[in-house]
Amino acid sequence: MSAARDQDAALRSFEAAWRARPEDRIAAARADAMQRFLALGLPTTRDESWRYTSLRALAGRPFVDAEPAPPARSSWLAGVCAAPVTIVNGRPSSGAPQPAGDPALTIESLRAAIDRDPASLAARLGSIGAAESERWALLNRALFVDGLQVRVAGRAAAPLLIVHSAESARDDAAVHSRVIVDVAAGAEATIVEHHLGGSGHATLVNHATQLHLAPGASVEHYRVFSSDERTTHFDALEVLQGAGSRCRQFTVALGGAMVRANLSGRLDAPGAEHDSYALLVGRGARQLDCVNAIVHAASRTTSRQTARALAAGSSRVVFNSRVLVEAGTAGASSNQSCRGLLLSPTAEIDTRPQLEILADDVKCAHGATTGRLDPNMLFYLLSRGIDRASAQTLLIYAFLDDLLTGMSLPGARRAIEDALIGELPGADLLRSYR
Amino acid sequence: MLKISQLRANVAGRNILKGVDLEVRAGEVHAIMGPNGSGKSTLAQVLAGREDYEITGGSVTFDGADLLAMPAEERARAGLFLGFQYPVEIPGVNNAYLLKAALNAKRKKAGLAEVDAYEFLGLIKAKMKFMGMDESFLSRGVNEGFSGGEKKRNEILQMLVLEPKLALLDETDSGLDIDALKVVAKGVNSLRGADRSIVLVTHYQRLLGYVEPDRVHVFADGRILKSGDKTLALELEARGYDWLREGRVA
Ligand SMILES: Nc1ncnc2c1ncn2[C@@H]1O[C@H](COP(=O)(O)OP(=O)(O)O)[C@@H](O)[C@H]1O
Ligand SMILES: [Mg+2]
């Protein structure tokens, strides 16, 4: 058994899974994606966007499709919506998902959408996974078993919660799922995707979400990762924004052995506004790798990216954001702010804000700082009689404060705070503090 | 109350305190005056328990206990309070929460129950009114976006809530206009009492017009050069510090 062949085990198992799938009506689009994926191979640390996250161990393991399973646990975000849609191992749990009883929302399974209108669906899949950095999204296109198509036609009455649950009794299960959200002109929605599960097995989850905003549409989107410490997530989020549309996006990573979260945003028409927030909590041996790429393809577009990274134990947190302002645009404005807080000498935070400006009339700012708890702040609290552990806890929580206060969905914010507090030292203190 | 003997300390490897001797008895108000950079703030922070300042010699007793052996939070609970020259801003940590947590830490040490939330609010509002502070400061982050004068008032507010046995006020008067200075002086005077001591580190005679000291010390080059009564402050105001440093002191 040679080392070279060993490193291909994952790749070959994905190819085998693809060959074993019954052909569906978008088989050509899938085959095309699979061929490209096989040609590119799995990313290695030699690839620019993967230099901090090694997939060596993962690449040497074969994976099989996760078996269909019943939902095993409920989401702690369930409070945000009366009728959550649950997706277990990539499949909507009740077959066809129930419409939310909201005339503004139409929800169907991706399987149903493929059967109904394969041509338009196939055409939609291509935009994500085009870049080499999005190889997992490419693989997702070839292999997604099912997922959801959501259409928002007006102002949604309530937030929509999509619970992605990965459950397997095996150590080599892989889940490939996709969500496509279309928000019509002027329509408004809040969508929360919660990724959870694991049941103690080394599950691989490869998910993709496409968020398409028509002119004047407005969306607040959350993706929250809180799986157990054996689950690996690859998550690709694509946001396409039309004229005057507004997107607020929150990526919250509180779990998993490894989470690689891509966000690729394209501000395609004048006046589009994009705010993204990343709250990354590393502890234990967790690896979090957040890669944002925002393209300003039109005039008067605005993007703001805010990241707060916390790393304890021997965790490693990467926040990599790239902004491209295309030639021929005017009045684009972009801001990237990333702050990291190291809580242990063996933890690591890497941040890289990058700007590529090909236009003249732009306003761009970026800043990245990483450090430890401020000794002056700590001393101030100690000098008031606060014990050391509490002082540290308060300062850690304070560090995340402005990101949490940016969440405009109170139920989600509250639940995320609760979960976050559970991940931090001094949970009891923080519960009483809040 | 406080007895400092031959205290020596280094900051970032540099010797800053070079043998400080000072005794403050219960009920006394002392003023420490001296040129910039002479080590006054270093002394105040060493007394409050700042860890990155390295003590290289001497001793300090506070109420008979070995102060230098106590961590900063223990010193505070034992009744020592430092009003910082430059109070740090702590966005995201609520000002009212800090006041309450500080008070409760002290009460716990004294074997008392936590302060009742309603009672606390009444207490704090009364003290804020006394200090001429708007109640909106309670809901803000600690010193967050406060002006220089507001930060100093907030320090005095904390002092009034905690009622320390020994208050070290490090240039609490600098940067204040005359009205703010009067408010700060009022706060300090209200704390005066037979069982409390106050050490004012100050640059100017100005504050001492409102808070009359029992003793005045001249601090230069890491030690106390000369001590006297309040007339020493006036002399310093008139003649500066140089006459002391040129070795003409007996
Ligand atoms: N954190 C620090 N690192 C290095 N040097 C410092 C630090 N703090 C103070 N110093 C130095 O110690 C000396 C005494 O400073 P300080 O105690 O603030 O004086 P004062 O309060 O009398 O103006 C000064 O030379 C100052 O530059
Ligand atoms: Mg000073």
XYZ file of C-alpha atoms and ligand atoms in Angstrom:
712
model
C 0.000 0.000 0.000
C 1.781 3.117 -1.182
C 1.534 6.486 0.510
C 0.416 8.116 -2.717
C -2.535 5.798 -3.095
C -3.382 6.238 0.546
C -3.791 9.961 0.068
C -6.388 9.381 -2.628
C -8.695 7.216 -0.539
C -11.233 9.980 0.028
C -11.187 11.086 -3.584
C -11.700 7.538 -4.876
C -14.532 6.939 -2.428
C -16.321 10.091 -3.634
C -15.959 8.925 -7.199
C -17.349 5.519 -6.249
C -20.310 7.133 -4.494
C -21.027 9.191 -7.577
C -20.918 6.108 -9.846
C -23.220 4.210 -7.513
C -25.894 6.934 -7.503
C -29.007 6.369 -9.616
C -28.993 8.900 -12.454
C -31.258 11.871 -11.905
C -32.397 14.572 -14.328
C -29.371 16.781 -13.731
C -26.867 13.979 -14.260
C -24.961 15.905 -16.916
C -24.339 18.869 -14.606
C -23.247 16.493 -11.897
C -20.926 14.568 -14.197
C -19.309 17.773 -15.342
C -18.704 18.828 -11.731
C -17.339 15.415 -10.797
C -14.906 15.359 -13.694
C -13.597 18.791 -12.736
C -13.352 17.813 -9.104
C -11.406 14.669 -9.947
C -9.068 16.652 -12.161
C -8.391 19.207 -9.408
C -8.173 16.707 -6.569
C -8.565 17.571 -2.926
C -6.949 20.808 -1.833
C -3.621 20.641 -0.055
C -1.824 23.227 2.027
C 0.009 24.232 -1.153
C -3.252 25.771 -2.343
C -3.304 29.416 -1.319
C -6.716 29.333 0.288
C -5.957 26.117 2.179
C -2.538 26.914 3.533
C -3.705 26.926 7.146
C -5.874 23.833 7.077
C -4.394 20.489 6.230
C -6.706 17.828 4.842
C -3.976 15.189 4.816
C -5.574 12.915 7.372
C -9.011 13.310 5.856
C -7.802 12.662 2.326
C -6.470 9.279 3.354
C -9.843 7.996 4.533
C -12.582 6.530 2.355
C -16.142 7.808 2.912
C -19.540 6.342 2.226
C -22.874 8.104 1.886
C -24.552 8.585 5.240
C -27.593 6.368 5.586
C -31.045 7.974 5.790
C -31.829 8.470 9.459
C -34.541 9.893 11.668
C -33.887 13.236 13.342
C -31.989 12.485 16.522
C -31.900 15.776 18.346
C -33.665 19.085 18.329
C -32.110 22.426 17.591
C -31.526 24.919 20.390
C -32.518 27.522 17.853
C -36.006 25.993 17.563
C -37.483 28.981 19.364
C -36.963 31.297 16.391
C -39.695 29.722 14.291
C -42.871 27.722 14.816
C -42.295 25.210 12.028
C -38.632 24.425 11.430
C -37.665 22.327 8.443
C -35.363 19.492 9.398
C -32.856 17.958 7.042
C -31.258 14.752 8.230
C -28.189 13.505 6.431
C -29.050 15.739 3.526
C -32.703 14.736 3.175
C -35.730 16.703 4.320
C -36.951 14.526 7.192
C -40.627 14.368 6.389
C -40.129 13.654 2.696
C -41.655 16.767 1.224
C -41.112 19.639 3.654
C -44.216 21.282 5.014
C -44.867 24.751 3.711
C -44.500 27.142 6.591
C -48.065 28.374 6.320
C -46.689 31.648 5.116
C -47.935 32.830 1.709
C -44.611 34.581 1.123
C -42.663 31.319 1.399
C -42.599 28.345 -0.931
C -40.483 25.416 0.133
C -39.862 22.219 -1.745
C -37.228 19.541 -1.613
C -34.435 19.859 -4.143
C -35.336 16.374 -5.398
C -38.817 17.641 -6.239
C -37.356 20.741 -7.849
C -35.033 18.612 -9.968
C -37.922 16.460 -11.132
C -40.121 19.454 -11.858
C -37.684 21.651 -13.727
C -34.253 20.073 -14.169
C -32.999 22.549 -16.748
C -33.383 25.671 -14.682
C -32.117 23.957 -11.579
C -29.028 22.662 -13.356
C -28.355 26.166 -14.626
C -28.505 27.482 -11.080
C -25.959 25.076 -9.636
C -22.983 26.239 -11.592
C -22.235 29.605 -10.095
C -20.934 28.184 -6.854
C -17.906 25.982 -7.066
C -16.463 27.803 -10.041
C -13.373 28.937 -8.204
C -10.672 26.454 -7.402
C -10.983 27.398 -3.747
C -14.500 26.017 -3.814
C -13.675 22.437 -4.632
C -15.954 21.100 -1.968
C -18.830 23.007 -3.520
C -17.928 21.411 -6.821
C -18.055 18.003 -5.189
C -21.313 19.019 -3.575
C -22.822 19.710 -6.988
C -21.913 16.194 -8.077
C -23.068 14.473 -4.925
C -25.762 16.411 -3.050
C -28.472 13.906 -2.202
C -31.195 16.400 -1.566
C -31.911 19.659 0.204
C -34.307 22.529 -0.126
C -35.390 25.105 -2.579
C -36.912 28.109 -0.854
C -38.645 30.937 -2.636
C -39.468 34.138 -0.885
C -42.074 36.128 -2.776
C -43.016 38.825 -0.294
C -42.345 39.782 3.226
C -41.969 36.545 5.197
C -44.125 36.616 8.316
C -41.635 34.731 10.485
C -38.029 33.581 10.322
C -37.405 30.254 8.649
C -35.269 27.767 10.549
C -33.559 25.000 8.638
C -32.017 22.398 10.903
C -29.268 20.329 9.310
C -28.692 17.264 11.357
C -25.873 14.842 10.577
C -26.340 11.536 12.300
C -24.576 8.318 11.615
C -23.547 5.237 13.507
C -20.455 4.909 11.312
C -17.131 6.648 11.364
C -16.872 7.129 7.623
C -20.183 8.733 6.710
C -20.356 11.729 4.402
C -23.348 14.026 3.967
C -23.744 16.220 0.902
C -26.653 18.633 0.969
C -27.681 21.915 -0.582
C -30.093 24.757 0.022
C -31.110 27.239 -2.648
C -32.903 30.395 -1.594
C -34.427 32.819 -4.085
C -35.617 36.103 -2.733
C -37.832 37.974 -5.179
C -37.657 41.685 -5.867
C -38.482 43.660 -2.752
C -39.074 40.514 -0.698
C -37.751 40.107 2.831
C -36.813 37.114 4.951
C -34.760 35.906 7.858
C -33.276 32.473 7.376
C -31.437 30.507 10.020
C -29.471 27.390 9.143
C -28.383 25.352 12.114
C -25.859 22.576 11.595
C -25.771 20.105 14.410
C -25.257 16.483 15.179
C -22.461 14.020 15.151
C -23.485 11.378 17.692
C -19.820 10.883 18.467
C -18.857 9.633 15.023
C -16.428 11.155 12.589
C -18.964 12.445 10.121
C -18.056 14.633 7.166
C -20.615 17.244 6.165
C -20.273 18.986 2.838
C -22.986 21.575 2.512
C -23.665 24.403 0.102
C -26.154 27.242 0.304
C -26.995 29.606 -2.518
C -28.677 32.851 -1.634
C -29.927 34.886 -4.564
C -31.324 38.322 -3.904
C -33.336 40.056 -6.612
C -33.341 43.876 -6.757
C -34.473 45.468 -3.519
C -34.603 42.133 -1.666
C -33.515 42.006 1.942
C -32.227 38.993 3.851
C -30.749 38.271 7.227
C -29.065 34.879 7.110
C -27.490 32.875 9.910
C -25.417 29.748 9.639
C -24.592 28.255 12.979
C -22.272 25.296 13.477
C -22.577 23.455 16.751
C -21.805 19.842 15.943
C -19.848 17.606 18.260
C -16.075 17.506 18.316
C -15.797 14.722 15.755
C -17.715 16.323 12.912
C -15.990 17.980 9.971
C -17.857 20.658 8.029
C -17.190 22.067 4.633
C -19.675 24.800 4.032
C -19.925 26.991 0.978
C -22.241 29.971 1.017
C -22.875 31.907 -2.135
C -24.604 35.274 -1.999
C -25.607 36.950 -5.253
C -27.033 40.401 -4.803
C -29.095 42.469 -7.196
C -29.567 46.234 -7.284
C -30.309 47.884 -3.965
C -30.539 44.534 -2.193
C -29.448 44.131 1.372
C -27.885 41.090 3.000
C -26.843 40.659 6.600
C -25.051 37.407 7.177
C -23.901 35.819 10.434
C -21.562 32.861 10.533
C -21.283 31.398 14.006
C -18.910 28.509 14.670
C -19.227 26.987 18.116
C -18.644 23.340 17.378
C -17.141 20.712 15.162
C -13.688 19.219 14.895
C -13.135 21.337 11.841
C -15.271 23.905 10.118
C -14.257 25.368 6.808
C -16.782 28.064 5.999
C -16.570 29.840 2.671
C -18.586 32.923 1.898
C -18.522 34.177 -1.616
C -20.513 37.301 -2.197
C -21.107 39.107 -5.425
C -22.568 42.604 -5.416
C -23.799 42.484 -8.931
C -25.760 45.670 -9.379
C -25.671 49.237 -8.087
C -26.596 49.962 -4.502
C -26.243 46.406 -3.185
C -25.250 46.270 0.465
C -23.597 43.363 2.204
C -22.760 42.962 5.891
C -21.188 39.791 7.101
C -20.243 38.840 10.611
C -18.183 35.892 11.740
C -18.108 34.716 15.334
C -15.520 31.984 15.598
C -14.943 30.146 18.839
C -12.009 27.759 18.864
C -11.320 25.491 21.791
C -9.868 22.069 22.381
C -8.274 20.968 19.122
C -10.912 22.601 16.924
C -9.933 24.100 13.584
C -11.999 26.918 12.145
C -11.194 28.279 8.749
C -13.375 31.059 7.472
C -12.753 32.329 3.967
C -14.704 35.277 2.631
C -14.482 36.646 -0.868
C -16.585 39.650 -1.780
C -16.697 41.028 -5.296
C -17.900 44.553 -5.929
C -19.036 44.228 -9.525
C -21.130 47.391 -9.675
C -21.133 51.007 -8.572
C -22.230 52.289 -5.179
C -21.980 48.863 -3.596
C -21.086 48.480 0.052
C -19.593 45.604 1.976
C -18.671 45.367 5.624
C -17.056 42.319 7.160
C -16.650 41.932 10.866
C -14.970 38.972 12.495
C -14.299 38.099 16.113
C -12.116 35.063 16.626
C -11.500 33.446 19.967
C -8.986 30.649 20.365
C -8.438 28.550 23.477
C -6.764 25.199 24.061
C -4.775 24.152 21.038
C -7.375 25.395 18.599
C -6.623 27.223 15.421
C -8.814 29.902 13.925
C -8.305 31.380 10.496
C -10.152 34.350 9.076
C -9.262 35.165 5.556
C -11.187 37.837 3.725
C -10.678 39.163 0.288
C -12.411 42.087 -1.337
C -12.230 42.738 -5.041
C -13.483 46.010 -6.493
C -13.857 45.523 -10.207
C -12.746 47.969 -12.851
C -15.378 50.327 -14.173
C -17.207 50.666 -10.877
C -17.526 53.911 -8.938
C -18.368 54.706 -5.365
C -17.803 51.242 -3.936
C -17.085 51.120 -0.243
C -15.704 48.263 1.788
C -14.642 47.708 5.334
C -12.989 44.673 6.896
C -12.466 44.456 10.607
C -11.099 41.394 12.264
C -10.105 40.982 15.868
C -8.652 37.878 17.431
C -8.303 36.973 21.080
C -5.852 34.268 22.095
C -6.664 32.501 25.331
C -3.885 29.981 25.481
C -0.237 29.824 24.472
C -0.905 26.844 22.224
C -3.824 28.381 20.345
C -3.351 30.159 17.051
C -5.241 32.805 15.130
C -4.408 33.806 11.589
C -6.150 36.705 9.936
C -5.611 38.021 6.475
C -7.646 40.877 5.124
C -6.887 41.419 1.447
C -7.958 44.100 -0.950
C -7.759 44.189 -4.682
C -8.921 47.472 -6.127
C -9.198 47.892 -9.852
C -11.306 51.055 -9.780
C -10.395 54.650 -8.902
C -13.306 55.894 -6.908
C -13.482 53.597 -3.889
C -13.487 53.847 -0.131
C -11.833 50.882 1.526
C -10.584 50.246 5.019
C -9.327 47.171 6.712
C -7.873 46.279 10.042
C -6.824 43.103 11.769
C -5.508 42.731 15.290
C -4.876 39.685 17.380
C -3.784 39.688 20.969
C -4.355 38.421 24.449
C -6.599 39.818 27.144
C -5.635 43.425 27.758
C -3.585 43.525 30.984
C -4.775 47.062 31.751
C -8.409 46.025 31.571
C -7.711 42.937 33.628
C -5.882 44.934 36.295
C -8.688 47.482 36.431
C -11.240 44.772 37.178
C -8.972 43.037 39.700
C -8.354 46.347 41.430
C -12.099 46.564 42.012
C -12.105 43.236 43.828
C -13.376 41.101 40.938
C -11.737 37.664 41.067
C -9.409 36.744 38.250
C -11.531 34.046 36.637
C -14.589 36.297 36.566
C -12.585 39.224 35.223
C -11.253 37.076 32.398
C -14.686 35.730 31.627
C -16.190 39.214 31.499
C -13.483 40.449 29.170
C -13.865 37.489 26.844
C -17.583 38.050 26.639
C -17.101 41.772 26.166
C -14.845 41.025 23.223
C -17.771 39.369 21.428
C -20.304 41.954 22.491
C -20.546 44.125 19.412
C -20.944 41.141 17.156
C -23.803 39.749 19.225
C -25.552 43.091 19.437
C -25.538 43.236 15.632
C -27.965 40.293 15.457
C -31.405 41.704 14.861
C -33.337 38.478 15.468
C -33.751 38.453 19.265
C -34.573 34.734 19.522
C -31.497 33.762 17.543
C -29.272 36.137 19.444
C -30.488 34.862 22.786
C -30.039 31.214 21.811
C -26.610 31.861 20.318
C -25.559 33.726 23.470
C -26.722 30.802 25.581
C -24.762 28.339 23.485
C -21.748 30.611 23.411
C -21.780 31.019 27.175
C -21.755 27.237 27.455
C -18.519 27.224 25.434
C -16.793 29.846 27.569
C -15.217 29.580 31.009
C -17.329 31.019 33.824
C -20.690 30.091 32.344
C -22.575 30.658 35.607
C -21.224 34.155 35.961
C -22.167 35.026 32.394
C -25.691 33.702 32.816
C -26.200 36.068 35.718
C -24.349 38.864 33.950
C -26.576 38.807 30.913
C -3.106 52.031 58.274
C -0.355 51.987 55.633
C 3.341 51.627 56.234
C 5.798 51.573 53.364
C 9.458 50.841 54.084
C 12.282 51.112 51.598
C 10.058 50.004 48.732
C 11.904 49.384 45.496
C 10.391 48.333 42.175
C 11.307 47.884 38.536
C 9.146 48.566 35.522
C 10.160 46.799 32.336
C 13.560 46.081 33.846
C 14.162 49.690 34.840
C 14.428 50.713 38.474
C 11.656 53.252 39.124
C 10.964 53.103 42.873
C 14.207 53.600 44.729
C 13.413 53.169 48.392
C 10.068 54.721 49.283
C 9.272 55.323 52.957
C 5.819 56.492 53.938
C 3.469 56.046 56.838
C -0.194 56.998 56.680
C -2.251 56.704 59.832
C -5.989 56.187 60.082
C -7.940 59.367 59.508
C -5.115 61.156 57.701
C -5.061 62.757 54.292
C -1.668 62.803 52.587
C -0.680 64.538 49.379
C 2.146 63.303 47.191
C 3.465 65.871 44.762
C 6.288 65.601 42.314
C 7.462 66.069 38.760
C 6.232 63.988 35.827
C 7.901 60.652 35.437
C 9.160 60.536 39.000
C 7.278 57.296 39.749
C 4.128 58.431 41.554
C 1.789 56.355 39.423
C 4.171 53.441 39.651
C 3.948 53.626 43.426
C 0.148 53.793 43.316
C -0.076 50.800 40.979
C 2.447 48.761 42.946
C 0.331 49.359 46.036
C -2.810 48.279 44.183
C -1.115 45.051 43.084
C -0.132 45.461 39.468
C 1.692 42.240 38.632
C 3.960 43.279 35.834
C 5.745 45.709 38.137
C 8.540 43.849 39.839
C 9.140 44.500 43.512
C 12.846 44.290 44.248
C 12.932 45.273 47.889
C 11.180 46.709 50.920
C 7.864 46.000 52.583
C 4.350 47.361 52.837
C 1.862 46.670 55.580
C -1.801 47.537 55.317
C -3.799 47.279 58.520
C -0.985 45.150 59.866
C -1.108 42.664 56.991
C 1.614 42.106 54.403
C 0.120 43.982 51.469
C 2.654 42.793 48.913
C 1.724 39.166 49.570
C -1.901 39.776 48.563
C -3.179 39.602 44.965
C -4.788 42.776 43.623
C -8.365 41.586 44.125
C -7.659 40.731 47.775
C -6.237 44.189 48.402
C -9.395 45.747 46.996
C -11.590 43.550 49.165
C -9.503 44.420 52.186
C -10.384 48.066 51.615
C -7.747 49.523 49.340
C -8.941 51.588 46.402
C -6.942 53.029 43.530
C -8.402 55.861 41.510
C -6.487 55.540 38.255
C -4.728 58.420 36.574
C -5.863 56.992 33.242
C -8.959 54.834 33.820
C -9.120 52.234 31.049
C -12.154 51.921 28.798
C -13.720 48.461 28.831
C -16.359 48.331 26.094
C -18.792 45.496 26.564
C -18.463 45.322 30.361
C -21.398 47.115 31.874
C -20.634 49.959 34.269
C -23.453 49.185 36.697
C -22.504 45.524 36.685
C -18.929 46.341 37.602
C -20.070 48.523 40.505
C -22.343 45.815 41.801
C -19.824 43.005 41.358
C -17.155 45.076 43.103
C -19.464 45.847 46.005
C -20.515 42.204 46.304
C -16.914 41.004 46.253
C -16.210 43.248 49.202
C -19.382 42.218 51.035
C -18.618 38.556 50.538
C -15.224 39.020 52.130
C -16.928 40.726 55.077
C -19.337 37.799 55.405
C -22.317 39.806 54.153
C -24.989 38.687 51.695
C -25.093 40.071 48.169
C -26.633 43.485 47.926
C -30.308 43.510 47.071
C -30.786 44.644 43.455
C -33.387 47.235 44.347
C -31.411 48.577 47.264
C -28.312 48.759 45.081
C -30.083 50.802 42.465
C -31.251 53.263 45.112
C -27.757 53.552 46.547
C -26.097 54.020 43.214
C -28.555 56.607 41.998
C -28.099 58.657 45.144
C -24.314 58.557 44.770
C -24.521 59.489 41.109
C -26.683 62.435 41.920
C -24.159 63.483 44.538
C -21.428 63.276 41.885
C -23.504 65.113 39.308
C -23.561 62.117 36.975
C -26.376 61.226 34.647
C -27.967 57.816 35.258
C -27.359 56.917 31.629
C -23.742 56.202 32.587
C -24.940 53.061 34.351
C -25.949 51.291 31.179
C -22.760 52.114 29.289
C -19.570 50.122 29.059
C -17.012 50.868 31.781
C -15.586 54.311 30.930
C -16.552 53.707 27.317
C -16.576 56.969 25.441
C -16.433 58.931 28.707
C -14.676 62.295 28.578
C -11.603 62.748 30.766
C -13.659 64.453 33.458
C -16.402 61.819 33.315
C -13.848 59.083 33.826
C -12.529 60.802 36.936
C -16.019 61.237 38.310
C -16.670 57.578 37.656
C -13.585 56.684 39.683
C -14.854 58.745 42.595
C -18.303 57.196 42.216
C -16.768 53.741 42.534
C -14.851 54.914 45.562
C -18.019 56.208 47.208
C -19.839 52.942 46.544
C -16.975 50.814 47.861
C -16.165 53.031 50.870
C -12.520 51.953 51.079
C -10.377 52.257 54.179
C -7.539 53.600 52.116
C -8.058 55.527 48.900
C -5.130 56.234 46.598
C -6.210 58.866 44.113
C -3.741 59.219 41.288
C -4.090 62.682 39.738
C -7.836 62.485 39.978
C -7.770 66.274 39.771
C -5.824 66.692 36.557
C -7.726 67.680 33.469
C -10.762 68.827 35.415
C -12.420 72.213 35.112
C -13.126 74.066 38.306
C -16.686 72.765 38.676
C -15.641 69.175 38.176
C -12.771 69.704 40.590
C -15.209 70.905 43.231
C -17.407 67.848 42.694
C -14.427 65.530 42.999
C -13.275 67.353 46.130
C -16.768 67.056 47.577
C -16.672 63.310 46.942
C -13.279 62.948 48.565
C -14.234 65.049 51.577
C -17.384 63.009 52.095
C -15.225 59.947 52.557
C -13.002 61.539 55.169
C -13.353 60.010 58.562
C -11.452 58.855 61.618
C -11.118 55.294 60.305
C -10.238 56.105 56.702
C -7.131 57.397 55.006
C -6.649 59.128 51.708
C -3.518 59.565 49.629
C -3.803 62.162 46.898
C -1.235 62.088 44.164
C -1.386 65.459 42.542
C 0.506 67.856 40.405
C -1.010 71.036 41.588
C -1.815 72.849 44.734
C -5.287 73.478 43.273
C -7.049 70.388 44.678
C -5.443 70.933 48.046
C -7.397 74.160 48.339
C -10.505 72.025 48.568
C -9.179 68.926 50.284
C -6.860 69.968 53.051
C -4.017 67.516 53.619
C -2.478 66.594 56.952
C 0.865 65.827 55.329
C 2.503 66.761 52.047
C 5.347 64.764 50.473
C 7.617 65.670 47.644
C 8.275 62.688 45.416
C 11.202 62.799 43.006
C 13.321 60.223 41.270
C 11.613 57.239 42.826
C 11.556 58.293 46.459
C 10.153 60.773 48.913
C 12.576 63.679 49.151
C 10.892 65.833 51.698
C 7.783 65.816 53.847
C 5.969 68.584 55.635
C 2.571 70.038 56.437
C 0.272 71.759 53.972
C 2.515 74.805 53.715
C 4.999 72.645 51.817
C 2.487 72.471 48.979
C 2.384 76.237 48.767
C 6.138 76.407 48.775
C 6.310 73.909 45.926
C 3.762 75.891 43.999
C 5.868 79.005 44.371
C 9.347 77.548 43.850
C 8.882 74.398 41.743
C 10.789 71.202 42.425
C 14.278 72.090 41.327
C 15.427 73.632 44.577
C 14.794 70.270 46.209
C 16.590 68.243 43.640
C 19.713 70.334 43.610
C 20.682 68.860 46.940
C 19.957 71.945 49.004
C 17.692 69.980 51.258
C 19.075 69.323 54.652
N 4.421 50.328 31.473
C 5.603 50.984 31.482
N 6.630 50.525 30.738
C 7.812 51.174 30.749
N 8.055 52.282 31.452
C 7.083 52.789 32.203
C 5.798 52.166 32.263
N 5.030 52.888 33.090
C 5.792 53.906 33.526
N 7.020 53.848 33.010
C 8.115 54.775 33.270
O 8.304 54.831 34.656
C 8.628 56.136 35.053
C 7.695 56.594 36.124
O 6.433 56.777 35.560
P 5.159 57.166 36.447
O 5.134 56.293 37.633
O 3.982 57.127 35.554
O 5.495 58.648 36.860
P 4.556 59.801 37.407
O 3.247 59.210 37.764
O 5.282 60.329 38.563
O 4.445 60.813 36.314
C 8.600 56.985 33.804
O 9.918 57.154 33.333
C 7.786 56.175 32.843
O 8.180 56.444 31.528
Mg 1.351 59.612 37.103
